[in-house]
Amino acid sequence: MNAPQKRSFKQQQLIVREDAIIDAVNGLLAKKGYDLMTMDEVAAEVGIAKASLYKHFPSKEALAAAAMIRLLENTLTYVRSLDPAMPALARLRSILQWALEVRMAGGLPTLPAENTTLRDSLVNNFKYVGKVLDMNELLGDLIEQAKKDGAIRIDLPTEVVLFTIYARSCDPSVDYLKMMGQYTDQQIVDFLLLTCFNGLGPDPSPAHAPK
Amino acid sequence: MNAPQKRSFKQQQLIVREDAIIDAVNGLLAKKGYDLMTMDEVAAEVGIAKASLYKHFPSKEALAAAAMIRLLENTLTYVRSLDPAMPALARLRSILQWALEVRMAGGLPTLPAENTTLRDSLVNNFKYVGKVLDMNELLGDLIEQAKKDGAIRIDLPTEVVLFTIYARSCDPSVDYLKMMGQYTDQQIVDFLLLTCFNGLGPDPSPAHAPK
DNA sequence: GTCTATACCATGATAGAC
DNA sequence: GTCTATCATGGTATAGAC
């Protein structure tokens, strides 16, 4: 049976397997971070031998890069799926909300801010860097549109707003609030959206007077 | 004691040496984080042999804990030094500003949000936990005072504000902005204070001064 | 491509001389 | 208390059988 179906089937098998590996990596990356994640754990989670991992991905760094790239692709897909008729600020809110919900569900590793090991390997990964640039452009356009709409402070440079939104998606206050166990995931997301876009200062437009 | 002067002098010598060690740890912790910091690096930075480190501190965890405790003590000292006549919100701003300036100068490790290894050892450290509780109480009182002053949103629980301020002190957007090299440290601090207390949204009252 | 077994190395921690 | 030299552990990566 040299039929093309079989070959395609095999490739599909491979993709499914590798997707399962990336799922495991994604969870471990979110739970422990890159340095504390070991290849033994990944192999155990997937249910295969450690050596088999290396048949799919040549190194731990490549494995983590694949997970980060898939995450970026998912995010790009979500960003592009948003209704262009929606105001820019509402779209930015939706994007951050989506990222936070994914993260609360255990699916989002904290971005490689200072994690030198992973960061250094990612900046040399053309595919990853390309996706990041795509994301920066999409969000940067949204931010500038929101500024024109008067929905975002004009005295903040676009890059500052962009990095702030990135930072909020992996804000540690979410972890602390979750550990307290006092609030639902949805409440925590709402708190973070509020502090991000409105700040800690008082609500300036009290339709009904607060006291 | 039999010879108080001599013993005291020796103890001073010891303290100076251990302070130098903690200086090195502080810098490395800020630069690389706990996991990537090695005892060899610490020893090299101080200029002593690795084995000598273990005469002063029994383990890597104890060493990091000592550095974190000293940092907390310095922060507590600063917080307590603030003029009680200053409005609560202004004091909170000053505290965050101080923390950010220390950090930009290379002296503040990112808080142990997800770094499980270090975190687990710190929560079992009575001295560290005690200082954290002291800090929580001091800042919590300030936050509640600021709420009464109408300077902080009343619909945000005090813990949310507290964790938000903690999170901002180690916000990764600072690192990203610093890497860009386009802004001075002071500008970056100002951006962060603005986004923290006023949010990304537009300045609501360009005409009249805020309270 | 999957397994078991292992090479190899980095690193935390210790031994023992001085 | 400082040093040099060493141990022990754990983790990435690979070899080789099937």
Short mmCIF file of C-alpha atoms (C1' of nucleotides) in Angstrom, two decimals:
data_model
loop_
_atom_site.label_atom_id
_atom_site.label_comp_id
_atom_site.label_asym_id
_atom_site.label_seq_id
_atom_site.Cartn_x
_atom_site.Cartn_y
_atom_site.Cartn_z
CA MET A 1 0.00 0.00 0.00
CA ASN A 2 2.02 2.89 -1.25
CA ALA A 3 -1.12 4.98 -1.55
CA PRO A 4 -0.72 8.64 -0.64
CA GLN A 5 -3.40 8.29 2.00
CA LYS A 6 -1.15 6.19 4.15
CA ARG A 7 1.70 8.61 4.02
CA SER A 8 -0.63 11.45 4.83
CA PHE A 9 -2.01 9.39 7.67
CA LYS A 10 1.44 8.83 9.07
CA GLN A 11 2.18 12.51 8.91
CA GLN A 12 -1.05 13.22 10.68
CA GLN A 13 -0.08 10.74 13.37
CA LEU A 14 3.20 12.57 13.75
CA ILE A 15 1.50 15.92 14.03
CA VAL A 16 -0.92 14.62 16.61
CA ARG A 17 1.92 13.19 18.63
CA GLU A 18 3.95 16.33 18.45
CA ASP A 19 0.93 18.37 19.36
CA ALA A 20 0.48 16.22 22.45
CA ILE A 21 4.11 16.85 23.34
CA ILE A 22 3.65 20.57 22.96
CA ASP A 23 0.54 20.41 25.11
CA ALA A 24 2.57 18.86 27.89
CA VAL A 25 5.35 21.38 27.46
CA ASN A 26 2.87 24.22 27.53
CA GLY A 27 1.43 23.08 30.83
CA LEU A 28 4.79 22.45 32.45
CA LEU A 29 6.15 25.74 31.16
CA ALA A 30 3.20 27.54 32.72
CA LYS A 31 3.51 25.63 35.96
CA LYS A 32 7.26 25.57 36.58
CA GLY A 33 8.95 27.76 34.03
CA TYR A 34 11.63 26.79 31.55
CA ASP A 35 14.53 26.16 33.89
CA LEU A 36 12.66 23.95 36.32
CA MET A 37 10.98 21.95 33.59
CA THR A 38 12.91 18.74 32.92
CA MET A 39 12.81 16.52 29.88
CA ASP A 40 12.00 13.58 32.14
CA GLU A 41 8.82 15.31 33.27
CA VAL A 42 7.82 16.09 29.71
CA ALA A 43 8.39 12.49 28.67
CA ALA A 44 6.45 11.19 31.67
CA GLU A 45 3.56 13.54 31.00
CA VAL A 46 3.32 12.48 27.37
CA GLY A 47 3.86 8.84 28.28
CA ILE A 48 6.87 8.15 26.11
CA ALA A 49 10.57 7.66 26.78
CA LYS A 50 12.82 10.64 27.06
CA ALA A 51 14.93 9.55 24.10
CA SER A 52 11.83 9.54 21.93
CA LEU A 53 11.35 13.23 22.61
CA TYR A 54 14.65 13.88 20.93
CA LYS A 55 13.40 12.18 17.77
CA HIS A 56 10.78 14.92 17.51
CA PHE A 57 12.67 17.93 18.82
CA PRO A 58 16.45 18.23 18.76
CA SER A 59 16.78 20.00 22.12
CA LYS A 60 14.97 21.36 25.13
CA GLU A 61 15.26 24.84 23.71
CA ALA A 62 13.69 23.80 20.42
CA LEU A 63 10.87 22.16 22.33
CA ALA A 64 10.15 25.29 24.33
CA ALA A 65 10.41 27.42 21.20
CA ALA A 66 7.82 25.25 19.48
CA ALA A 67 5.45 25.72 22.40
CA MET A 68 5.97 29.48 22.46
CA ILE A 69 5.45 29.69 18.70
CA ARG A 70 2.19 27.73 18.86
CA LEU A 71 1.01 30.02 21.63
CA LEU A 72 1.85 33.09 19.57
CA GLU A 73 0.05 31.64 16.56
CA ASN A 74 -3.07 31.00 18.62
CA THR A 75 -2.96 34.53 19.90
CA LEU A 76 -2.48 35.98 16.43
CA THR A 77 -5.44 33.96 15.23
CA TYR A 78 -7.57 35.39 18.00
CA VAL A 79 -6.45 38.95 17.33
CA ARG A 80 -7.22 38.62 13.64
CA SER A 81 -10.62 37.12 14.37
CA LEU A 82 -11.86 40.24 16.15
CA ASP A 83 -14.55 42.28 14.43
CA PRO A 84 -12.86 45.29 12.77
CA ALA A 85 -15.99 47.29 13.52
CA MET A 86 -15.25 47.03 17.23
CA PRO A 87 -13.53 50.12 18.69
CA ALA A 88 -9.76 49.73 19.04
CA LEU A 89 -9.81 49.97 22.82
CA ALA A 90 -12.49 47.29 23.11
CA ARG A 91 -10.40 45.02 20.94
CA LEU A 92 -7.34 45.61 23.10
CA ARG A 93 -9.39 44.81 26.19
CA SER A 94 -10.67 41.63 24.57
CA ILE A 95 -7.18 40.52 23.68
CA LEU A 96 -5.87 41.00 27.20
CA GLN A 97 -8.96 39.34 28.62
CA TRP A 98 -8.51 36.38 26.32
CA ALA A 99 -4.85 36.02 27.26
CA LEU A 100 -5.68 36.15 30.95
CA GLU A 101 -8.41 33.56 30.61
CA VAL A 102 -6.08 31.24 28.74
CA ARG A 103 -3.50 31.77 31.44
CA MET A 104 -5.90 31.17 34.34
CA ALA A 105 -6.82 27.90 32.66
CA GLY A 106 -3.17 26.94 32.96
CA GLY A 107 -2.15 27.41 29.37
CA LEU A 108 0.12 30.39 29.25
CA PRO A 109 3.75 30.44 30.32
CA THR A 110 5.02 33.72 31.63
CA LEU A 111 6.79 35.58 28.89
CA PRO A 112 10.58 35.32 28.82
CA ALA A 113 11.27 38.65 30.44
CA GLU A 114 14.53 37.94 32.17
CA ASN A 115 14.79 34.22 31.78
CA THR A 116 18.06 34.58 29.99
CA THR A 117 18.44 30.98 28.91
CA LEU A 118 15.18 30.75 27.01
CA ARG A 119 15.23 34.35 25.84
CA ASP A 120 18.62 34.03 24.21
CA SER A 121 17.50 31.01 22.27
CA LEU A 122 14.24 32.63 21.21
CA VAL A 123 15.80 35.82 19.85
CA ASN A 124 17.81 33.62 17.51
CA ASN A 125 14.69 31.83 16.33
CA PHE A 126 13.56 33.50 13.11
CA LYS A 127 10.11 31.99 13.18
CA TYR A 128 9.47 33.17 16.73
CA VAL A 129 10.85 36.64 16.16
CA GLY A 130 8.79 36.98 13.01
CA LYS A 131 5.58 36.18 14.85
CA VAL A 132 6.47 38.62 17.60
CA LEU A 133 6.98 41.36 15.04
CA ASP A 134 3.63 40.54 13.45
CA MET A 135 1.99 40.78 16.86
CA ASN A 136 3.73 44.05 17.66
CA GLU A 137 2.50 45.55 14.42
CA LEU A 138 -1.10 44.43 14.90
CA LEU A 139 -1.27 45.66 18.48
CA GLY A 140 0.69 48.81 17.71
CA ASP A 141 -1.86 49.76 15.06
CA LEU A 142 -4.69 49.12 17.49
CA ILE A 143 -3.04 51.27 20.14
CA GLU A 144 -2.55 54.15 17.76
CA GLN A 145 -6.11 53.90 16.61
CA ALA A 146 -7.29 53.92 20.24
CA LYS A 147 -5.22 57.03 20.81
CA LYS A 148 -6.92 58.74 17.89
CA ASP A 149 -10.25 57.70 19.39
CA GLY A 150 -9.24 59.45 22.59
CA ALA A 151 -9.44 56.16 24.45
CA ILE A 152 -5.77 55.93 25.44
CA ARG A 153 -3.53 58.61 26.90
CA ILE A 154 -1.64 60.41 24.19
CA ASP A 155 1.25 61.18 26.54
CA LEU A 156 2.18 57.49 26.63
CA PRO A 157 4.36 56.34 23.71
CA THR A 158 2.86 53.44 21.80
CA GLU A 159 5.70 51.12 22.84
CA VAL A 160 5.01 51.84 26.49
CA VAL A 161 1.38 50.89 26.07
CA LEU A 162 2.35 47.79 24.09
CA PHE A 163 4.84 46.55 26.68
CA THR A 164 2.39 47.35 29.45
CA ILE A 165 -0.25 45.14 27.88
CA TYR A 166 2.28 42.35 27.37
CA ALA A 167 3.36 42.68 30.98
CA ARG A 168 -0.22 42.55 32.26
CA SER A 169 -0.82 39.27 30.48
CA CYS A 170 1.76 37.67 32.77
CA ASP A 171 1.21 39.85 35.82
CA PRO A 172 2.17 38.03 39.02
CA SER A 173 -0.65 39.68 40.96
CA VAL A 174 -2.91 37.18 39.21
CA ASP A 175 -1.00 34.34 40.83
CA TYR A 176 -1.15 35.94 44.26
CA LEU A 177 -4.88 36.57 43.99
CA LYS A 178 -5.46 33.04 42.79
CA MET A 179 -3.46 31.67 45.72
CA MET A 180 -5.65 33.60 48.13
CA GLY A 181 -8.59 31.61 46.83
CA GLN A 182 -10.97 34.41 47.67
CA TYR A 183 -11.97 35.44 44.18
CA THR A 184 -13.18 33.62 41.10
CA ASP A 185 -11.05 33.54 37.99
CA GLN A 186 -13.48 35.90 36.34
CA GLN A 187 -13.25 38.39 39.17
CA ILE A 188 -9.48 38.32 39.03
CA VAL A 189 -9.54 38.99 35.30
CA ASP A 190 -11.90 41.90 35.86
CA PHE A 191 -9.66 43.37 38.55
CA LEU A 192 -6.68 43.19 36.28
CA LEU A 193 -8.45 44.73 33.32
CA LEU A 194 -9.63 47.53 35.58
CA THR A 195 -6.22 48.29 37.06
CA CYS A 196 -4.61 48.07 33.63
CA PHE A 197 -6.88 50.42 31.73
CA ASN A 198 -8.20 52.62 34.54
CA GLY A 199 -5.40 52.49 37.11
CA LEU A 200 -5.63 52.41 40.87
CA GLY A 201 -6.88 55.97 41.09
CA PRO A 202 -10.55 56.75 41.70
CA ASP A 203 -13.21 56.43 39.06
CA PRO A 204 -13.35 59.97 37.66
CA SER A 205 -16.85 59.67 36.25
CA PRO A 206 -19.18 58.71 39.07
CA ALA A 207 -22.55 58.48 37.38
CA HIS A 208 -23.89 57.53 40.79
CA ALA A 209 -21.88 59.19 43.51
CA PRO A 210 -19.59 56.76 45.36
CA LYS A 211 -19.08 56.97 49.09
CA MET B 1 31.99 37.48 77.77
CA ASN B 2 35.70 37.24 78.53
CA ALA B 3 36.97 39.73 76.01
CA PRO B 4 34.08 41.82 74.73
CA GLN B 5 36.11 44.26 72.61
CA LYS B 6 37.94 41.64 70.62
CA ARG B 7 34.89 39.54 70.07
CA SER B 8 32.95 42.58 68.98
CA PHE B 9 35.65 43.49 66.49
CA LYS B 10 35.69 40.01 65.07
CA GLN B 11 31.96 40.05 64.76
CA GLN B 12 32.15 43.36 62.93
CA GLN B 13 34.65 41.84 60.52
CA LEU B 14 32.28 38.97 60.00
CA ILE B 15 29.34 41.25 59.36
CA VAL B 16 31.28 43.29 56.83
CA ARG B 17 32.29 40.17 54.97
CA GLU B 18 28.82 38.74 55.01
CA ASP B 19 27.43 42.04 53.83
CA ALA B 20 29.79 41.94 50.88
CA ILE B 21 28.56 38.45 50.09
CA ILE B 22 24.95 39.58 50.22
CA ASP B 23 25.81 42.51 47.96
CA ALA B 24 27.09 40.09 45.36
CA VAL B 25 24.07 37.85 45.75
CA ASN B 26 21.75 40.80 45.42
CA GLY B 27 23.31 41.81 42.14
CA LEU B 28 23.35 38.32 40.71
CA LEU B 29 19.80 37.67 41.85
CA ALA B 30 18.67 40.82 40.09
CA LYS B 31 20.64 39.98 36.95
CA LYS B 32 20.00 36.27 36.51
CA GLY B 33 17.43 35.15 39.04
CA TYR B 34 17.77 32.47 41.65
CA ASP B 35 17.96 29.39 39.46
CA LEU B 36 20.59 30.71 37.07
CA MET B 37 22.76 32.12 39.84
CA THR B 38 25.52 29.66 40.76
CA MET B 39 27.54 29.50 43.93
CA ASP B 40 30.70 29.63 41.83
CA GLU B 41 29.62 32.98 40.45
CA VAL B 42 28.88 34.32 43.89
CA ALA B 43 32.27 33.19 45.17
CA ALA B 44 34.02 34.69 42.16
CA GLU B 45 32.21 38.00 42.57
CA VAL B 46 33.12 38.24 46.25
CA GLY B 47 36.65 37.04 45.56
CA ILE B 48 36.69 34.06 47.90
CA ALA B 49 36.55 30.32 47.42
CA LYS B 50 33.22 28.60 47.11
CA ALA B 51 33.82 26.52 50.22
CA SER B 52 34.25 29.68 52.24
CA LEU B 53 30.76 30.74 51.31
CA TYR B 54 29.44 27.70 53.09
CA LYS B 55 31.19 28.78 56.30
CA HIS B 56 28.95 31.84 56.29
CA PHE B 57 25.71 30.46 54.86
CA PRO B 58 24.72 26.81 55.07
CA SER B 59 23.08 26.63 51.65
CA LYS B 60 22.19 28.51 48.49
CA GLU B 61 18.66 28.94 49.73
CA ALA B 62 19.82 30.47 53.00
CA LEU B 63 22.03 32.84 51.05
CA ALA B 64 19.20 34.01 48.86
CA ALA B 65 16.92 34.31 51.88
CA ALA B 66 19.45 36.55 53.60
CA ALA B 67 19.55 38.80 50.55
CA MET B 68 15.77 38.97 50.32
CA ILE B 69 15.49 39.75 54.02
CA ARG B 70 18.00 42.57 53.82
CA LEU B 71 16.11 44.00 50.88
CA LEU B 72 12.85 43.85 52.80
CA GLU B 73 14.45 45.51 55.79
CA ASN B 74 15.74 48.35 53.65
CA THR B 75 12.31 48.82 52.15
CA LEU B 76 10.66 48.79 55.57
CA THR B 77 13.11 51.41 56.73
CA TYR B 78 12.23 53.60 53.78
CA VAL B 79 8.50 53.17 54.29
CA ARG B 80 8.76 54.08 57.97
CA SER B 81 10.90 57.11 57.17
CA LEU B 82 8.14 58.78 55.16
CA ASP B 83 6.53 61.88 56.63
CA PRO B 84 3.19 60.83 58.18
CA ALA B 85 1.83 64.20 57.20
CA MET B 86 2.13 63.24 53.55
CA PRO B 87 -1.13 62.01 51.97
CA ALA B 88 -1.39 58.22 51.83
CA LEU B 89 -1.47 58.11 48.05
CA ALA B 90 1.65 60.26 47.81
CA ARG B 91 3.41 57.90 50.19
CA LEU B 92 2.39 54.87 48.12
CA ARG B 93 3.69 56.60 45.01
CA SER B 94 6.97 57.39 46.74
CA ILE B 95 7.39 53.80 47.85
CA LEU B 96 6.84 52.41 44.37
CA GLN B 97 9.09 55.09 42.91
CA TRP B 98 11.81 54.24 45.41
CA ALA B 99 11.54 50.52 44.64
CA LEU B 100 11.74 51.17 40.91
CA GLU B 101 14.76 53.42 41.28
CA VAL B 102 16.54 50.81 43.37
CA ARG B 103 15.69 48.24 40.77
CA MET B 104 16.85 50.32 37.80
CA ALA B 105 20.15 50.73 39.63
CA GLY B 106 20.46 46.95 39.56
CA GLY B 107 19.61 46.24 43.15
CA LEU B 108 16.25 44.56 43.21
CA PRO B 109 15.62 40.96 42.30
CA THR B 110 12.22 40.20 40.86
CA LEU B 111 9.94 38.95 43.58
CA PRO B 112 9.53 35.19 43.87
CA ALA B 113 6.20 35.03 42.07
CA GLU B 114 6.50 31.72 40.33
CA ASN B 115 10.04 30.74 41.12
CA THR B 116 8.89 27.71 43.02
CA THR B 117 12.29 26.68 44.34
CA LEU B 118 13.05 29.93 46.11
CA ARG B 119 9.46 30.60 47.09
CA ASP B 120 9.06 27.30 48.88
CA SER B 121 12.15 27.93 50.95
CA LEU B 122 11.10 31.49 51.77
CA VAL B 123 7.64 30.62 53.03
CA ASN B 124 9.33 28.36 55.58
CA ASN B 125 11.59 31.18 56.70
CA PHE B 126 10.03 32.76 59.78
CA LYS B 127 12.14 35.88 59.60
CA TYR B 128 11.26 36.52 55.97
CA VAL B 129 7.57 35.82 56.42
CA GLY B 130 7.46 38.09 59.45
CA LYS B 131 8.93 40.99 57.50
CA VAL B 132 6.50 40.40 54.66
CA LEU B 133 3.60 40.53 57.08
CA ASP B 134 4.93 43.77 58.55
CA MET B 135 5.14 45.23 55.07
CA ASN B 136 1.65 44.05 54.16
CA GLU B 137 0.26 45.72 57.24
CA LEU B 138 2.05 49.01 56.66
CA LEU B 139 1.03 49.20 53.01
CA GLY B 140 -2.46 47.88 53.72
CA ASP B 141 -3.05 50.71 56.17
CA LEU B 142 -1.80 53.23 53.66
CA ILE B 143 -4.07 51.84 50.96
CA GLU B 144 -7.12 52.00 53.19
CA GLN B 145 -6.27 55.54 54.18
CA ALA B 146 -5.92 56.46 50.52
CA LYS B 147 -9.32 54.95 49.85
CA LYS B 148 -10.83 57.11 52.59
CA ASP B 149 -9.17 60.10 51.00
CA GLY B 150 -10.92 59.23 47.76
CA ALA B 151 -7.54 58.74 46.08
CA ILE B 152 -7.94 55.05 45.28
CA ARG B 153 -10.92 53.24 43.79
CA ILE B 154 -13.15 51.84 46.49
CA ASP B 155 -14.32 49.01 44.25
CA LEU B 156 -10.84 47.45 44.39
CA PRO B 157 -10.22 45.26 47.45
CA THR B 158 -7.19 46.33 49.46
CA GLU B 159 -5.38 43.07 48.69
CA VAL B 160 -5.80 43.67 44.98
CA VAL B 161 -4.22 47.11 45.28
CA LEU B 162 -1.45 45.70 47.46
CA PHE B 163 -0.55 42.91 45.07
CA THR B 164 -0.78 45.29 42.14
CA ILE B 165 1.79 47.59 43.71
CA TYR B 166 4.06 44.64 44.49
CA ALA B 167 3.69 43.44 40.93
CA ARG B 168 4.54 46.85 39.49
CA SER B 169 7.79 46.97 41.43
CA CYS B 170 9.02 44.05 39.34
CA ASP B 171 7.11 44.79 36.16
CA PRO B 172 8.89 43.35 33.12
CA SER B 173 7.85 46.29 30.96
CA VAL B 174 10.63 48.17 32.74
CA ASP B 175 13.17 45.70 31.37
CA TYR B 176 11.75 45.93 27.87
CA LEU B 177 11.79 49.73 27.91
CA LYS B 178 15.32 49.74 29.27
CA MET B 179 16.44 47.36 26.53
CA MET B 180 15.04 49.73 23.90
CA GLY B 181 17.48 52.34 25.17
CA GLN B 182 15.21 55.13 24.04
CA TYR B 183 14.21 56.49 27.45
CA THR B 184 16.07 57.51 30.58
CA ASP B 185 15.59 55.59 33.77
CA GLN B 186 13.65 58.49 35.19
CA GLN B 187 11.30 58.55 32.23
CA ILE B 188 10.67 54.83 32.54
CA VAL B 189 9.86 55.22 36.23
CA ASP B 190 7.45 58.03 35.40
CA PHE B 191 5.73 55.93 32.73
CA LEU B 192 5.26 53.10 35.15
CA LEU B 193 3.91 55.28 37.93
CA LEU B 194 1.48 56.82 35.47
CA THR B 195 0.20 53.52 34.10
CA CYS B 196 -0.04 52.09 37.61
CA PHE B 197 -2.02 54.82 39.27
CA ASN B 198 -3.82 56.37 36.30
CA GLY B 199 -4.06 53.46 33.87
CA LEU B 200 -3.79 53.43 30.11
CA GLY B 201 -7.05 55.29 29.64
CA PRO B 202 -7.13 58.99 28.79
CA ASP B 203 -6.55 61.66 31.38
CA PRO B 204 -10.12 62.35 32.42
CA SER B 205 -9.62 65.81 33.84
CA PRO B 206 -7.21 67.93 31.80
CA ALA B 207 -8.92 71.05 33.07
CA HIS B 208 -9.12 70.73 36.83
CA ALA B 209 -6.41 69.31 39.05
CA PRO B 210 -6.98 65.92 40.64
CA LYS B 211 -7.58 65.78 44.33
"C1'" DG C 1 10.38 5.67 16.31
"C1'" DT C 2 10.31 3.48 20.55
"C1'" DC C 3 12.71 1.64 24.22
"C1'" DT C 4 16.85 0.82 28.02
"C1'" DA C 5 21.09 2.17 29.36
"C1'" DT C 6 24.65 5.39 29.62
"C1'" DA C 7 27.99 9.26 28.56
"C1'" DC C 8 28.92 13.66 30.00
"C1'" DC C 9 28.68 17.82 32.38
"C1'" DA C 10 27.14 21.52 35.52
"C1'" DT C 11 26.45 22.53 40.11
"C1'" DG C 12 25.42 22.25 45.15
"C1'" DA C 13 27.83 20.73 48.88
"C1'" DT C 14 31.93 18.65 51.64
"C1'" DA C 15 36.70 16.94 53.20
"C1'" DG C 16 40.85 17.97 54.90
"C1'" DA C 17 45.22 20.61 54.82
"C1'" DC C 18 46.94 24.98 56.64
"C1'" DG D 1 37.96 30.68 57.98
"C1'" DT D 2 40.41 30.22 53.86
"C1'" DC D 3 41.99 27.40 50.43
"C1'" DT D 4 42.33 23.12 46.77
"C1'" DA D 5 40.41 19.06 45.51
"C1'" DT D 6 36.65 16.09 45.39
"C1'" DC D 7 32.08 13.93 45.84
"C1'" DA D 8 27.16 13.25 44.68
"C1'" DT D 9 23.24 14.42 42.30
"C1'" DG D 10 20.48 15.42 38.67
"C1'" DG D 11 19.72 16.73 34.01
"C1'" DT D 12 20.62 17.14 28.78
"C1'" DA D 13 21.65 14.49 25.27
"C1'" DT D 14 23.04 10.12 22.79
"C1'" DA D 15 24.01 5.00 21.61
"C1'" DG D 16 22.37 0.98 20.12
"C1'" DA D 17 19.04 -2.85 20.29
"C1'" DC D 18 14.49 -3.93 18.44
#
